[in-house]
Short mmCIF file of N, CA and C in Angstrom, two decimals:
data_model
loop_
_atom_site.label_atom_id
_atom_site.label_comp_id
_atom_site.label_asym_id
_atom_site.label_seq_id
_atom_site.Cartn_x
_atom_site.Cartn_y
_atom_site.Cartn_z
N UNK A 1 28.29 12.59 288.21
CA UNK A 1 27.92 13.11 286.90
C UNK A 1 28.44 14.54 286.78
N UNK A 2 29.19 14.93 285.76
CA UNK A 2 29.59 16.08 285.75
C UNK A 2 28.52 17.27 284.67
N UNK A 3 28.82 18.43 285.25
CA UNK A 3 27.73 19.22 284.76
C UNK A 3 27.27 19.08 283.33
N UNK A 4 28.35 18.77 282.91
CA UNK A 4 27.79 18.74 280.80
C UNK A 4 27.48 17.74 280.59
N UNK A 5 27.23 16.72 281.98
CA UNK A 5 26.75 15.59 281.68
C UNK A 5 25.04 15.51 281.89
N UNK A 6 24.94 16.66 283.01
CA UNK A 6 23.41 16.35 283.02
C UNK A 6 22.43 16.41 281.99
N UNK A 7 20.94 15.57 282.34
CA UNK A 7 20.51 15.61 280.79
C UNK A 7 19.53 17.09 281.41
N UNK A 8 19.07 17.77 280.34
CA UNK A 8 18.23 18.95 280.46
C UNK A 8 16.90 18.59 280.83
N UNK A 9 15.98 19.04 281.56
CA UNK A 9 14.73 18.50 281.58
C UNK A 9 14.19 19.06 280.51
N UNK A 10 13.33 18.14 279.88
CA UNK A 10 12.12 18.32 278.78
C UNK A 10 13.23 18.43 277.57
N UNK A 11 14.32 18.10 277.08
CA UNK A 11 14.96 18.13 276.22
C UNK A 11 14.47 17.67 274.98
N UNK A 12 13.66 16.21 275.42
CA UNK A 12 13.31 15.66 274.48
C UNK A 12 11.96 16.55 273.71
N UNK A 13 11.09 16.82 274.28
CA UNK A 13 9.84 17.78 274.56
C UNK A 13 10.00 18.93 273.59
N UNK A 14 11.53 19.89 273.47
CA UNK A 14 11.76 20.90 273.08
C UNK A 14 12.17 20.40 271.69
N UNK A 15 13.16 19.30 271.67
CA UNK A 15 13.32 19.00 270.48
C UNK A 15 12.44 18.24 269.36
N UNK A 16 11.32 17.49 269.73
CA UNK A 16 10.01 17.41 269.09
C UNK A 16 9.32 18.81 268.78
N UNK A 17 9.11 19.89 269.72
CA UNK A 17 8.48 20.76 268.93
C UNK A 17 9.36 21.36 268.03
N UNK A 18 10.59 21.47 268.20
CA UNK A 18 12.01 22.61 267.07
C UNK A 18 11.24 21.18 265.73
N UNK A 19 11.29 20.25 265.78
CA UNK A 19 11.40 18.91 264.60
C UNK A 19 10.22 19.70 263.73
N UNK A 20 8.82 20.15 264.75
CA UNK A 20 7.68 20.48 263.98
C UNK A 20 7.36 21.64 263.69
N UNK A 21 7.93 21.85 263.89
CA UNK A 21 8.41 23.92 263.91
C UNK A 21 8.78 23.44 262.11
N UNK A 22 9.98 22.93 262.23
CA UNK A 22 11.26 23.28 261.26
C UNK A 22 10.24 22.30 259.99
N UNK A 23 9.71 21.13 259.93
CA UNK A 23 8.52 20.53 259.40
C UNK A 23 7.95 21.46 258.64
N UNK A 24 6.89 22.47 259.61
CA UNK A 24 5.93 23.08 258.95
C UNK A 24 6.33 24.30 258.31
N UNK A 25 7.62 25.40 258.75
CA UNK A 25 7.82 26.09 257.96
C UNK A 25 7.97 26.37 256.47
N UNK A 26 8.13 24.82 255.84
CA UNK A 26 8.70 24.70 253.80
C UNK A 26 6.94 24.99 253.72
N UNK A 27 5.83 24.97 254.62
CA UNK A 27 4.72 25.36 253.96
C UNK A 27 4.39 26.52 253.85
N UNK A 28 4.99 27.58 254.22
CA UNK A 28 4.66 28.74 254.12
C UNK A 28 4.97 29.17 252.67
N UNK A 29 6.09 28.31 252.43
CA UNK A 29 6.21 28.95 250.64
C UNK A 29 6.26 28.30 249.72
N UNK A 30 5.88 27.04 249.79
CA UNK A 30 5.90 26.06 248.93
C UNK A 30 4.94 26.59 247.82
N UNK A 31 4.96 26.78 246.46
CA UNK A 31 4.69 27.12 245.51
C UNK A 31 3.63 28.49 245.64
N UNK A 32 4.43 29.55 246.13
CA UNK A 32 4.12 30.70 246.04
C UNK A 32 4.40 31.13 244.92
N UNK A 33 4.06 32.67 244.56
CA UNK A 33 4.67 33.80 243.76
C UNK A 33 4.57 34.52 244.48
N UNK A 34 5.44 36.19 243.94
CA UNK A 34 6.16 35.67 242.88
C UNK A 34 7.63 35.05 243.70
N UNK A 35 8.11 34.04 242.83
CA UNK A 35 8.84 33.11 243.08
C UNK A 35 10.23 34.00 243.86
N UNK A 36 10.72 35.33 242.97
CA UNK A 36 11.74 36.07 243.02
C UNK A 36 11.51 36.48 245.04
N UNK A 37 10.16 36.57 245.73
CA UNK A 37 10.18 36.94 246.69
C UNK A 37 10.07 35.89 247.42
N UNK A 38 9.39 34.76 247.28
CA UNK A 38 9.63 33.59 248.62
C UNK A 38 10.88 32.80 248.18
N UNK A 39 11.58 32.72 246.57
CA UNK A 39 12.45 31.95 247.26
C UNK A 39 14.04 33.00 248.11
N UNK A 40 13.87 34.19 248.44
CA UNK A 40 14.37 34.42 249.39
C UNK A 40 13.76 34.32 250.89
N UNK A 41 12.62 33.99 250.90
CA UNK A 41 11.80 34.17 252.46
C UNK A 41 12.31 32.70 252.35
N UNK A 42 12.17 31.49 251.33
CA UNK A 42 12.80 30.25 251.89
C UNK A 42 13.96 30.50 252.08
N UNK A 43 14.94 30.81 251.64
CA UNK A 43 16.69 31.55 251.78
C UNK A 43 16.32 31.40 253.56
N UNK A 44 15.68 32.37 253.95
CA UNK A 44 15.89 32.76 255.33
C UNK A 44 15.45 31.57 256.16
N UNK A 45 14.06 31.18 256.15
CA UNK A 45 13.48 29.98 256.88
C UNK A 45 14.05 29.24 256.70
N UNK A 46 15.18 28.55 256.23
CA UNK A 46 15.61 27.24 256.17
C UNK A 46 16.93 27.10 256.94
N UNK A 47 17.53 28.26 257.64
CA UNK A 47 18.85 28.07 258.26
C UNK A 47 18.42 27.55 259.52
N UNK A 48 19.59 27.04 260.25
CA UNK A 48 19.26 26.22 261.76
C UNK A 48 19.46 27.30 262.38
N UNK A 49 18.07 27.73 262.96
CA UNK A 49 17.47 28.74 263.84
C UNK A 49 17.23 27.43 264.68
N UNK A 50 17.42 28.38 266.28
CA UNK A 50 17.59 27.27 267.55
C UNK A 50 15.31 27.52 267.68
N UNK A 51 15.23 28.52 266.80
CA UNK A 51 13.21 28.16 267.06
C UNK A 51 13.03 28.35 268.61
N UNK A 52 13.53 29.40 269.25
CA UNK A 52 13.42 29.35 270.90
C UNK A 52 11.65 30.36 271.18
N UNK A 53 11.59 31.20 270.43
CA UNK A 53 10.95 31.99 270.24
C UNK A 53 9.55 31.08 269.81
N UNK A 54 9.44 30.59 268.68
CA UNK A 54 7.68 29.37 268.53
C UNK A 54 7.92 28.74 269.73
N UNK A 55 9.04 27.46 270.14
CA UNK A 55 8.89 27.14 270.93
C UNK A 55 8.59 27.44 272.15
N UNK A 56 8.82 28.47 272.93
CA UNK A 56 7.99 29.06 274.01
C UNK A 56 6.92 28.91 274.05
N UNK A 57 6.57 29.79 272.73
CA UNK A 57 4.94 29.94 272.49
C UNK A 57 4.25 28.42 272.75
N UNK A 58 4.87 27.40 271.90
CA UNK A 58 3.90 26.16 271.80
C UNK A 58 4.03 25.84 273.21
N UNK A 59 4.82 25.84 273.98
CA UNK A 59 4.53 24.78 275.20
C UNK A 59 4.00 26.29 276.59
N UNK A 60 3.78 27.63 275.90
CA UNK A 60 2.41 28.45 277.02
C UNK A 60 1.31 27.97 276.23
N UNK A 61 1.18 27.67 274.97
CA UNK A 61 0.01 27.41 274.54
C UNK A 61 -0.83 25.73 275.38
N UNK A 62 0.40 24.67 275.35
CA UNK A 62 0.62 23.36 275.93
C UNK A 62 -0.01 23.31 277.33
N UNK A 63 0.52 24.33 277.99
CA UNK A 63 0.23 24.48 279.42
C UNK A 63 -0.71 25.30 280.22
N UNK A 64 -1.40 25.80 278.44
CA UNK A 64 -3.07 26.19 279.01
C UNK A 64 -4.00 24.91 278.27
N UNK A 65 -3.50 24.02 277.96
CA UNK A 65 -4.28 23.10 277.21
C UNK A 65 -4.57 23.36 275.80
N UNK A 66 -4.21 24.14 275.10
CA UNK A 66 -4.61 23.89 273.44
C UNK A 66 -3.58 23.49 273.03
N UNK A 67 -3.57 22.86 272.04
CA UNK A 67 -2.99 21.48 271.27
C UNK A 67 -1.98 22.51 270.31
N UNK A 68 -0.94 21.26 270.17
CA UNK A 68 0.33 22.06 269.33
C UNK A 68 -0.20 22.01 267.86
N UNK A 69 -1.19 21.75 267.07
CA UNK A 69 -1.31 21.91 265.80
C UNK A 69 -2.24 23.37 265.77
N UNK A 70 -3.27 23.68 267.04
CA UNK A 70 -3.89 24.68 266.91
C UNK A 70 -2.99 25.79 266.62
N UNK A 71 -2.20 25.88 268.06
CA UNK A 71 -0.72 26.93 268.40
C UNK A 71 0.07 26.55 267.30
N UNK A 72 0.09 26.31 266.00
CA UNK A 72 1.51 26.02 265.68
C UNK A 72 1.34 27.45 264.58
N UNK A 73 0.35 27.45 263.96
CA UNK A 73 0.30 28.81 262.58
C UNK A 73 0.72 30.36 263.68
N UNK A 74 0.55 30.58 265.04
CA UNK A 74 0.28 31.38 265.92
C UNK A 74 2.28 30.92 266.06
N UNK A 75 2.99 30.17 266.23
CA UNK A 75 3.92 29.97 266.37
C UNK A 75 5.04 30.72 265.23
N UNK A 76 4.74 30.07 264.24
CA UNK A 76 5.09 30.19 262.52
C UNK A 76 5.34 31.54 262.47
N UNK A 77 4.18 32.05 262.39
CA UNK A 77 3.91 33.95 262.30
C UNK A 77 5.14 34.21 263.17
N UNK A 78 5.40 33.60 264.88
CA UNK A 78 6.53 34.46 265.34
C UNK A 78 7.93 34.38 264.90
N UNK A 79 7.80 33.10 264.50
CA UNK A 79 9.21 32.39 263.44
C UNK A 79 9.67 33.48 262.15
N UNK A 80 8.70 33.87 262.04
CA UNK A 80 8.89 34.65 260.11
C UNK A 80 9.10 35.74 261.03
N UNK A 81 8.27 36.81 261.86
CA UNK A 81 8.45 37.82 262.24
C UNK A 81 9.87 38.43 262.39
N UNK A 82 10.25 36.85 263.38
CA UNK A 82 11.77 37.24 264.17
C UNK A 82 12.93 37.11 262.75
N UNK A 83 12.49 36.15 261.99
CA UNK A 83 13.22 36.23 260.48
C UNK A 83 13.68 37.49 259.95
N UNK A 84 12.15 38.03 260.03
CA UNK A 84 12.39 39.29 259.33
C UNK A 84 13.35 40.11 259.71
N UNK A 85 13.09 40.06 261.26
CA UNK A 85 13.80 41.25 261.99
C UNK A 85 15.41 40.87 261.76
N UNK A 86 15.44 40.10 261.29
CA UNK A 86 17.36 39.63 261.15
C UNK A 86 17.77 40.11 259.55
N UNK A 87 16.59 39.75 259.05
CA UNK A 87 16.55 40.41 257.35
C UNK A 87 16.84 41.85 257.81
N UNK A 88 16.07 42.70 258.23
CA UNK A 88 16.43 43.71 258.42
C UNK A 88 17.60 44.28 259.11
N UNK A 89 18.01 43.77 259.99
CA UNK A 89 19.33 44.12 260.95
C UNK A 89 20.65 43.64 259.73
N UNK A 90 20.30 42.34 259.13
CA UNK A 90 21.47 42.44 258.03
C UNK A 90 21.50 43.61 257.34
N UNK A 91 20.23 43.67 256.32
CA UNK A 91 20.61 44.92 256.05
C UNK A 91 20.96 46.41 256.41
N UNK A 92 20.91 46.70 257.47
CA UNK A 92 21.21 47.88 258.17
C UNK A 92 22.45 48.16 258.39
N UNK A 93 22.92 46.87 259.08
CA UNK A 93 24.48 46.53 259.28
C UNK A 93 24.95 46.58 258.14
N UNK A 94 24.72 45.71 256.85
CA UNK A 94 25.09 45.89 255.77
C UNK A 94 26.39 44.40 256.22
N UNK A 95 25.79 43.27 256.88
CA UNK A 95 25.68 42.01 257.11
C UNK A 95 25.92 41.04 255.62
N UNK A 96 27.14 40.63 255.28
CA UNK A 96 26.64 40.03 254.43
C UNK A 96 26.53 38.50 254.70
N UNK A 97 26.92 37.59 255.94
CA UNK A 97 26.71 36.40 256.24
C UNK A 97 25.66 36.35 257.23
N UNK A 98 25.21 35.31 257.24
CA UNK A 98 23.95 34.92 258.37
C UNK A 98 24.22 33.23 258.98
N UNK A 99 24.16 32.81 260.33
CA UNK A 99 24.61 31.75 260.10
C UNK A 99 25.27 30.75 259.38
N UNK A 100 26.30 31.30 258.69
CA UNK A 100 27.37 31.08 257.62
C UNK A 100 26.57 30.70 255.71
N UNK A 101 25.96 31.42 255.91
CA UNK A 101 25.20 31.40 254.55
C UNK A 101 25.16 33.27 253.98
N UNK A 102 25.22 33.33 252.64
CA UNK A 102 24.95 35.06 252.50
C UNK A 102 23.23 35.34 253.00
N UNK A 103 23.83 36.79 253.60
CA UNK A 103 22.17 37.68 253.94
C UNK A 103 21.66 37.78 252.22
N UNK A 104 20.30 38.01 252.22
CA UNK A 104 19.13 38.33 251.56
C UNK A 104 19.81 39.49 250.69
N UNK A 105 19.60 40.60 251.05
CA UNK A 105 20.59 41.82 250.28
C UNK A 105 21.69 41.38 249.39
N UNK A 106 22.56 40.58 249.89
CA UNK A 106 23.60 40.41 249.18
C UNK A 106 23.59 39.31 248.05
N UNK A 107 22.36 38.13 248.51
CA UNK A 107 22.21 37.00 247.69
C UNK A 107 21.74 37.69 246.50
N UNK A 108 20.36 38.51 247.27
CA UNK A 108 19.81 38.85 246.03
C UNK A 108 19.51 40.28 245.31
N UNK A 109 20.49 40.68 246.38
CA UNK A 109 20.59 42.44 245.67
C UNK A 109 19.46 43.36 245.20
N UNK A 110 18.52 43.53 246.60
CA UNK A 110 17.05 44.44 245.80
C UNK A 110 17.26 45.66 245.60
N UNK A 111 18.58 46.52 245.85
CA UNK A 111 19.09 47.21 245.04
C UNK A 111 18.37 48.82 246.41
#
């Protein structure tokens, strides 16, 4: 078996929680206001982020025994956090792509 052949342990494991990660995030803004500000926070939450950061969290949460729906809002929060922090580094840089989509600033110009 050659190396890019091996399978990863817990692969499957990681990619069930990224599935419920990526799931529960459209609830954070699903019919918010005002509209002008989450539908850029959806802008951001919806790109394929590898979610390495919740996922950690859910499976220390896993491996003290509390359940991935308890850990998952405790997850979320670190998901948006680390969002942000890329919102911000675009703009600093003055970034106008993000995982091949435009940054926030440039989509929506808060001036």
């Amino acid at each position: 078996m050659t190396p890019s052949a091996k399978r990863v342990p817990h692969a499957d494991r990681v990619a069930a929680l990224q599935s419920r990660i990526d799931e529960a995030l459209p609830s954070l803004v699903e019919g918010r206001t005002p509209a002008a500000l989450y539908d850029a926070v959806e802008h951001v939450l919806r790109t394929d982020g590898k979610r390495i950061r919740p996922i950690l969290l859910l499976l220390v949460a896993e491996s003290y025994g509390t359940s991935v729906e308890r850990a998952l809002p405790a997850a979320l929060a670190v998901e948006v956090f680390h969002n942000f922090t890329l919102v911000h580094d675009d703009l600093m840089d003055e970034d106008e792509e993000r995982r091949g989509a435009p940054t926030v600033h440039v989509k929506w110009n808060p001036g």
